[in-house]
Amino acid sequence: MKRCPNCDVLTGQETCPLCYTRILDPDAEEGAEWYPDYDRKEHRIRSRISKLAIFAGILAVLACLAINIIFMPQFLWVFYVAVAVFYAVVSLNHTILSASHLGGKITAQVISLTILLLVIDAMSGSIQWSVDYVVPFLIIAGILAMSIIILKVRLRWGGYVSSLLMMIAFGFLPMVFYLTGIATVLWPSVVAALFAVTTFCSILLFANQAFMTQLSRRFHL
């Protein structure tokens, strides 16, 4: 019996009866490599670089905090440095060094960039241009990028379910900002929400069986 890596079902057929993915015979001499080799040396190097980046970031923020308090305590510009360091560490560890797929990297970039923009906007005296315009279009760009990637890897949609659903849910954040009075311009929030709804409806209409199987598992349907 062969096991489908997407649907986790056993079958004697050459293709999965649910997602129609071609299943390799684990006993065959050729094409039986299910997992890539685990490079321990590369993993150690990445782990050390990641820890060094976090340590250097903490030192930089603490040094800037001390300088800020000593020379300019009336204006805490250290928060600009802290949020920039946070974004740099996330980008290095998750976007560059991590082995996660592009869906996870895009989601992490959208979330960390949103936090960066909100803090910078708030530190400038008001939280306006970020929630009114930049964050809605940043989220739209993230959903669009995720959709393009999924269209390119149609046979592996299942691995992108969680990231795409998270981005779609994130598409309603600008509307929440507007309804709570944080944002004052309506149309970018409406565009972001409509784009998220349109993307979700497109998935339901055009997704392949593997994606729908993963979707059903997430919602326990």
PDB file of C-alpha atoms in Angstrom, residues 27-219:
ATOM      1  CA  ASP A  27       9.880   0.161  -2.032  1.00  0.00           C
ATOM      2  CA  ALA A  28      11.001   1.252  -5.477  1.00  0.00           C
ATOM      3  CA  GLU A  29      14.734   1.695  -5.975  1.00  0.00           C
ATOM      4  CA  GLU A  30      14.285   4.999  -7.762  1.00  0.00           C
ATOM      5  CA  GLY A  31      12.270   7.975  -6.559  1.00  0.00           C
ATOM      6  CA  ALA A  32      11.847   6.603  -3.013  1.00  0.00           C
ATOM      7  CA  GLU A  33      13.490   9.580  -1.314  1.00  0.00           C
ATOM      8  CA  TRP A  34      10.629  11.144   0.685  1.00  0.00           C
ATOM      9  CA  TYR A  35      12.664  13.603   2.741  1.00  0.00           C
ATOM     10  CA  PRO A  36      15.771  15.691   1.894  1.00  0.00           C
ATOM     11  CA  ASP A  37      19.012  15.011   3.715  1.00  0.00           C
ATOM     12  CA  TYR A  38      19.302  16.799   7.047  1.00  0.00           C
ATOM     13  CA  ASP A  39      22.437  18.942   7.035  1.00  0.00           C
ATOM     14  CA  ARG A  40      23.447  19.225  10.700  1.00  0.00           C
ATOM     15  CA  LYS A  41      26.370  21.557   9.969  1.00  0.00           C
ATOM     16  CA  GLU A  42      24.210  24.011   8.035  1.00  0.00           C
ATOM     17  CA  HIS A  43      21.568  23.871  10.776  1.00  0.00           C
ATOM     18  CA  ARG A  44      24.175  24.682  13.464  1.00  0.00           C
ATOM     19  CA  ILE A  45      25.519  27.608  11.424  1.00  0.00           C
ATOM     20  CA  ARG A  46      22.030  29.031  10.916  1.00  0.00           C
ATOM     21  CA  SER A  47      21.213  28.567  14.589  1.00  0.00           C
ATOM     22  CA  ARG A  48      24.375  30.400  15.663  1.00  0.00           C
ATOM     23  CA  ILE A  49      23.760  33.267  13.246  1.00  0.00           C
ATOM     24  CA  SER A  50      20.187  33.549  14.516  1.00  0.00           C
ATOM     25  CA  LYS A  51      21.276  33.662  18.173  1.00  0.00           C
ATOM     26  CA  LEU A  52      24.046  36.163  17.421  1.00  0.00           C
ATOM     27  CA  ALA A  53      21.558  38.408  15.594  1.00  0.00           C
ATOM     28  CA  ILE A  54      19.138  38.337  18.539  1.00  0.00           C
ATOM     29  CA  PHE A  55      21.970  39.018  21.010  1.00  0.00           C
ATOM     30  CA  ALA A  56      23.358  41.891  18.901  1.00  0.00           C
ATOM     31  CA  GLY A  57      19.856  43.339  18.549  1.00  0.00           C
ATOM     32  CA  ILE A  58      19.270  43.286  22.308  1.00  0.00           C
ATOM     33  CA  LEU A  59      22.663  44.931  22.945  1.00  0.00           C
ATOM     34  CA  ALA A  60      21.942  47.639  20.351  1.00  0.00           C
ATOM     35  CA  VAL A  61      18.544  48.432  21.879  1.00  0.00           C
ATOM     36  CA  LEU A  62      19.949  48.541  25.438  1.00  0.00           C
ATOM     37  CA  ALA A  63      22.833  50.794  24.344  1.00  0.00           C
ATOM     38  CA  CYS A  64      20.436  53.153  22.564  1.00  0.00           C
ATOM     39  CA  LEU A  65      18.125  53.122  25.599  1.00  0.00           C
ATOM     40  CA  ALA A  66      20.970  54.209  27.866  1.00  0.00           C
ATOM     41  CA  ILE A  67      22.053  56.976  25.447  1.00  0.00           C
ATOM     42  CA  ASN A  68      18.450  58.107  25.035  1.00  0.00           C
ATOM     43  CA  ILE A  69      17.820  58.363  28.779  1.00  0.00           C
ATOM     44  CA  ILE A  70      21.113  60.156  29.441  1.00  0.00           C
ATOM     45  CA  PHE A  71      21.065  62.747  26.631  1.00  0.00           C
ATOM     46  CA  MET A  72      17.416  63.122  25.519  1.00  0.00           C
ATOM     47  CA  PRO A  73      15.023  61.755  28.170  1.00  0.00           C
ATOM     48  CA  GLN A  74      12.195  64.046  26.979  1.00  0.00           C
ATOM     49  CA  PHE A  75      11.900  62.118  23.673  1.00  0.00           C
ATOM     50  CA  LEU A  76      12.165  58.318  23.680  1.00  0.00           C
ATOM     51  CA  TRP A  77      13.512  57.780  20.157  1.00  0.00           C
ATOM     52  CA  VAL A  78      14.758  54.378  21.307  1.00  0.00           C
ATOM     53  CA  PHE A  79      11.398  52.913  20.261  1.00  0.00           C
ATOM     54  CA  TYR A  80      12.274  53.668  16.626  1.00  0.00           C
ATOM     55  CA  VAL A  81      15.473  51.659  17.084  1.00  0.00           C
ATOM     56  CA  ALA A  82      13.712  48.829  18.940  1.00  0.00           C
ATOM     57  CA  VAL A  83      11.042  48.294  16.292  1.00  0.00           C
ATOM     58  CA  ALA A  84      13.622  48.511  13.473  1.00  0.00           C
ATOM     59  CA  VAL A  85      15.783  45.913  15.244  1.00  0.00           C
ATOM     60  CA  PHE A  86      12.699  43.717  15.734  1.00  0.00           C
ATOM     61  CA  TYR A  87      11.920  43.847  12.021  1.00  0.00           C
ATOM     62  CA  ALA A  88      15.557  43.154  11.065  1.00  0.00           C
ATOM     63  CA  VAL A  89      15.755  40.128  13.390  1.00  0.00           C
ATOM     64  CA  VAL A  90      12.440  38.716  12.095  1.00  0.00           C
ATOM     65  CA  SER A  91      13.560  39.198   8.492  1.00  0.00           C
ATOM     66  CA  LEU A  92      16.928  37.540   9.088  1.00  0.00           C
ATOM     67  CA  ASN A  93      15.680  34.601  11.157  1.00  0.00           C
ATOM     68  CA  HIS A  94      12.400  33.813   9.437  1.00  0.00           C
ATOM     69  CA  THR A  95      12.667  35.215   5.905  1.00  0.00           C
ATOM     70  CA  ILE A  96      16.343  34.497   5.152  1.00  0.00           C
ATOM     71  CA  LEU A  97      17.514  31.693   7.450  1.00  0.00           C
ATOM     72  CA  SER A  98      14.283  29.742   7.957  1.00  0.00           C
ATOM     73  CA  ALA A  99      13.447  26.776   5.735  1.00  0.00           C
ATOM     74  CA  SER A 100       9.702  27.488   5.876  1.00  0.00           C
ATOM     75  CA  HIS A 101       7.798  27.935   2.604  1.00  0.00           C
ATOM     76  CA  LEU A 102       7.124  31.291   0.951  1.00  0.00           C
ATOM     77  CA  GLY A 103       3.621  31.484   2.397  1.00  0.00           C
ATOM     78  CA  GLY A 104       4.950  31.631   5.947  1.00  0.00           C
ATOM     79  CA  LYS A 105       7.651  34.116   4.985  1.00  0.00           C
ATOM     80  CA  ILE A 106       5.114  36.465   3.344  1.00  0.00           C
ATOM     81  CA  THR A 107       2.819  36.270   6.374  1.00  0.00           C
ATOM     82  CA  ALA A 108       5.688  37.044   8.755  1.00  0.00           C
ATOM     83  CA  GLN A 109       6.797  39.988   6.589  1.00  0.00           C
ATOM     84  CA  VAL A 110       3.288  41.491   6.457  1.00  0.00           C
ATOM     85  CA  ILE A 111       2.799  41.167  10.233  1.00  0.00           C
ATOM     86  CA  SER A 112       6.241  42.504  11.184  1.00  0.00           C
ATOM     87  CA  LEU A 113       6.020  45.369   8.661  1.00  0.00           C
ATOM     88  CA  THR A 114       2.566  46.268   9.994  1.00  0.00           C
ATOM     89  CA  ILE A 115       3.937  46.446  13.550  1.00  0.00           C
ATOM     90  CA  LEU A 116       6.915  48.513  12.341  1.00  0.00           C
ATOM     91  CA  LEU A 117       4.684  51.008  10.504  1.00  0.00           C
ATOM     92  CA  LEU A 118       2.175  51.333  13.355  1.00  0.00           C
ATOM     93  CA  VAL A 119       4.922  52.083  15.903  1.00  0.00           C
ATOM     94  CA  ILE A 120       6.664  54.615  13.639  1.00  0.00           C
ATOM     95  CA  ASP A 121       3.341  56.319  12.897  1.00  0.00           C
ATOM     96  CA  ALA A 122       2.373  56.401  16.574  1.00  0.00           C
ATOM     97  CA  MET A 123       5.777  57.787  17.585  1.00  0.00           C
ATOM     98  CA  SER A 124       5.380  60.632  15.071  1.00  0.00           C
ATOM     99  CA  GLY A 125       2.499  62.001  17.134  1.00  0.00           C
ATOM    100  CA  SER A 126      -0.535  60.423  15.485  1.00  0.00           C
ATOM    101  CA  ILE A 127      -1.449  57.049  14.105  1.00  0.00           C
ATOM    102  CA  GLN A 128      -2.977  58.007  10.765  1.00  0.00           C
ATOM    103  CA  TRP A 129      -1.134  57.456   7.492  1.00  0.00           C
ATOM    104  CA  SER A 130      -0.284  53.855   8.381  1.00  0.00           C
ATOM    105  CA  VAL A 131      -3.813  52.677   9.301  1.00  0.00           C
ATOM    106  CA  ASP A 132      -5.508  54.810   6.628  1.00  0.00           C
ATOM    107  CA  TYR A 133      -3.459  53.806   3.589  1.00  0.00           C
ATOM    108  CA  VAL A 134      -0.213  51.846   4.016  1.00  0.00           C
ATOM    109  CA  VAL A 135      -1.391  48.881   6.119  1.00  0.00           C
ATOM    110  CA  PRO A 136      -4.495  48.128   3.954  1.00  0.00           C
ATOM    111  CA  PHE A 137      -2.437  48.085   0.751  1.00  0.00           C
ATOM    112  CA  LEU A 138       0.368  46.140   2.423  1.00  0.00           C
ATOM    113  CA  ILE A 139      -2.156  43.437   3.348  1.00  0.00           C
ATOM    114  CA  ILE A 140      -3.612  43.452  -0.181  1.00  0.00           C
ATOM    115  CA  ALA A 141      -0.094  43.011  -1.573  1.00  0.00           C
ATOM    116  CA  GLY A 142       0.489  40.104   0.809  1.00  0.00           C
ATOM    117  CA  ILE A 143      -2.754  38.323  -0.184  1.00  0.00           C
ATOM    118  CA  LEU A 144      -1.988  38.933  -3.884  1.00  0.00           C
ATOM    119  CA  ALA A 145       1.562  37.567  -3.556  1.00  0.00           C
ATOM    120  CA  MET A 146       0.245  34.494  -1.721  1.00  0.00           C
ATOM    121  CA  SER A 147      -2.390  33.914  -4.408  1.00  0.00           C
ATOM    122  CA  ILE A 148       0.193  34.119  -7.210  1.00  0.00           C
ATOM    123  CA  ILE A 149       2.460  31.622  -5.440  1.00  0.00           C
ATOM    124  CA  ILE A 150      -0.433  29.209  -4.916  1.00  0.00           C
ATOM    125  CA  LEU A 151      -1.358  29.423  -8.604  1.00  0.00           C
ATOM    126  CA  LYS A 152       2.233  28.455  -9.444  1.00  0.00           C
ATOM    127  CA  VAL A 153       2.296  25.444  -7.097  1.00  0.00           C
ATOM    128  CA  ARG A 154      -1.212  24.077  -7.638  1.00  0.00           C
ATOM    129  CA  LEU A 155      -0.192  20.526  -6.742  1.00  0.00           C
ATOM    130  CA  ARG A 156       1.013  21.622  -3.304  1.00  0.00           C
ATOM    131  CA  TRP A 157      -1.774  23.930  -2.221  1.00  0.00           C
ATOM    132  CA  GLY A 158      -2.248  21.979   0.981  1.00  0.00           C
ATOM    133  CA  GLY A 159       0.929  23.363   2.541  1.00  0.00           C
ATOM    134  CA  TYR A 160      -0.247  26.945   2.145  1.00  0.00           C
ATOM    135  CA  VAL A 161      -3.692  26.633   3.742  1.00  0.00           C
ATOM    136  CA  SER A 162      -2.799  28.055   7.169  1.00  0.00           C
ATOM    137  CA  SER A 163      -0.785  30.981   5.774  1.00  0.00           C
ATOM    138  CA  LEU A 164      -3.435  31.937   3.234  1.00  0.00           C
ATOM    139  CA  LEU A 165      -6.283  31.754   5.763  1.00  0.00           C
ATOM    140  CA  MET A 166      -4.263  33.904   8.156  1.00  0.00           C
ATOM    141  CA  MET A 167      -3.668  36.509   5.433  1.00  0.00           C
ATOM    142  CA  ILE A 168      -7.372  36.502   4.494  1.00  0.00           C
ATOM    143  CA  ALA A 169      -8.349  37.053   8.134  1.00  0.00           C
ATOM    144  CA  PHE A 170      -5.704  39.787   8.310  1.00  0.00           C
ATOM    145  CA  GLY A 171      -7.497  41.502   5.408  1.00  0.00           C
ATOM    146  CA  PHE A 172     -10.287  42.555   7.789  1.00  0.00           C
ATOM    147  CA  LEU A 173      -7.898  44.314  10.200  1.00  0.00           C
ATOM    148  CA  PRO A 174      -8.122  47.705   8.363  1.00  0.00           C
ATOM    149  CA  MET A 175     -11.929  47.554   8.660  1.00  0.00           C
ATOM    150  CA  VAL A 176     -11.562  46.922  12.394  1.00  0.00           C
ATOM    151  CA  PHE A 177      -9.306  49.986  12.585  1.00  0.00           C
ATOM    152  CA  TYR A 178     -11.968  52.071  10.841  1.00  0.00           C
ATOM    153  CA  LEU A 179     -14.921  50.791  12.894  1.00  0.00           C
ATOM    154  CA  THR A 180     -13.041  51.485  16.133  1.00  0.00           C
ATOM    155  CA  GLY A 181     -12.187  55.023  15.025  1.00  0.00           C
ATOM    156  CA  ILE A 182      -8.433  54.450  14.679  1.00  0.00           C
ATOM    157  CA  ALA A 183      -8.559  54.872  10.882  1.00  0.00           C
ATOM    158  CA  THR A 184     -10.459  57.771   9.293  1.00  0.00           C
ATOM    159  CA  VAL A 185     -10.422  56.876   5.570  1.00  0.00           C
ATOM    160  CA  LEU A 186     -12.976  54.203   4.663  1.00  0.00           C
ATOM    161  CA  TRP A 187     -12.247  53.134   1.083  1.00  0.00           C
ATOM    162  CA  PRO A 188      -8.804  51.468   1.603  1.00  0.00           C
ATOM    163  CA  SER A 189     -10.302  49.383   4.430  1.00  0.00           C
ATOM    164  CA  VAL A 190     -13.246  48.375   2.244  1.00  0.00           C
ATOM    165  CA  VAL A 191     -10.920  47.452  -0.638  1.00  0.00           C
ATOM    166  CA  ALA A 192      -8.780  45.265   1.647  1.00  0.00           C
ATOM    167  CA  ALA A 193     -11.830  43.473   3.091  1.00  0.00           C
ATOM    168  CA  LEU A 194     -13.382  42.937  -0.357  1.00  0.00           C
ATOM    169  CA  PHE A 195     -10.098  41.608  -1.711  1.00  0.00           C
ATOM    170  CA  ALA A 196      -9.909  39.125   1.176  1.00  0.00           C
ATOM    171  CA  VAL A 197     -13.517  37.987   0.590  1.00  0.00           C
ATOM    172  CA  THR A 198     -12.926  37.670  -3.162  1.00  0.00           C
ATOM    173  CA  THR A 199      -9.814  35.585  -2.602  1.00  0.00           C
ATOM    174  CA  PHE A 200     -11.633  33.266  -0.188  1.00  0.00           C
ATOM    175  CA  CYS A 201     -14.559  32.816  -2.608  1.00  0.00           C
ATOM    176  CA  SER A 202     -12.104  32.077  -5.441  1.00  0.00           C
ATOM    177  CA  ILE A 203     -10.490  29.389  -3.312  1.00  0.00           C
ATOM    178  CA  LEU A 204     -13.826  27.726  -2.617  1.00  0.00           C
ATOM    179  CA  LEU A 205     -14.683  27.754  -6.329  1.00  0.00           C
ATOM    180  CA  PHE A 206     -11.368  26.805  -7.940  1.00  0.00           C
ATOM    181  CA  ALA A 207      -9.259  25.009  -5.297  1.00  0.00           C
ATOM    182  CA  ASN A 208      -8.236  21.424  -6.005  1.00  0.00           C
ATOM    183  CA  GLN A 209      -9.177  18.472  -3.813  1.00  0.00           C
ATOM    184  CA  ALA A 210      -5.944  18.536  -1.791  1.00  0.00           C
ATOM    185  CA  PHE A 211      -6.552  22.116  -0.734  1.00  0.00           C
ATOM    186  CA  MET A 212     -10.192  21.425   0.186  1.00  0.00           C
ATOM    187  CA  THR A 213      -9.105  18.399   2.215  1.00  0.00           C
ATOM    188  CA  GLN A 214      -6.658  20.521   4.186  1.00  0.00           C
ATOM    189  CA  LEU A 215      -9.313  23.222   4.594  1.00  0.00           C
ATOM    190  CA  SER A 216     -11.795  20.682   5.962  1.00  0.00           C
ATOM    191  CA  ARG A 217      -9.223  19.450   8.459  1.00  0.00           C
ATOM    192  CA  ARG A 218      -8.543  22.977   9.715  1.00  0.00           C
ATOM    193  CA  PHE A 219     -12.255  23.580  10.373  1.00  0.00           C
TER     194      PHE A 219
END
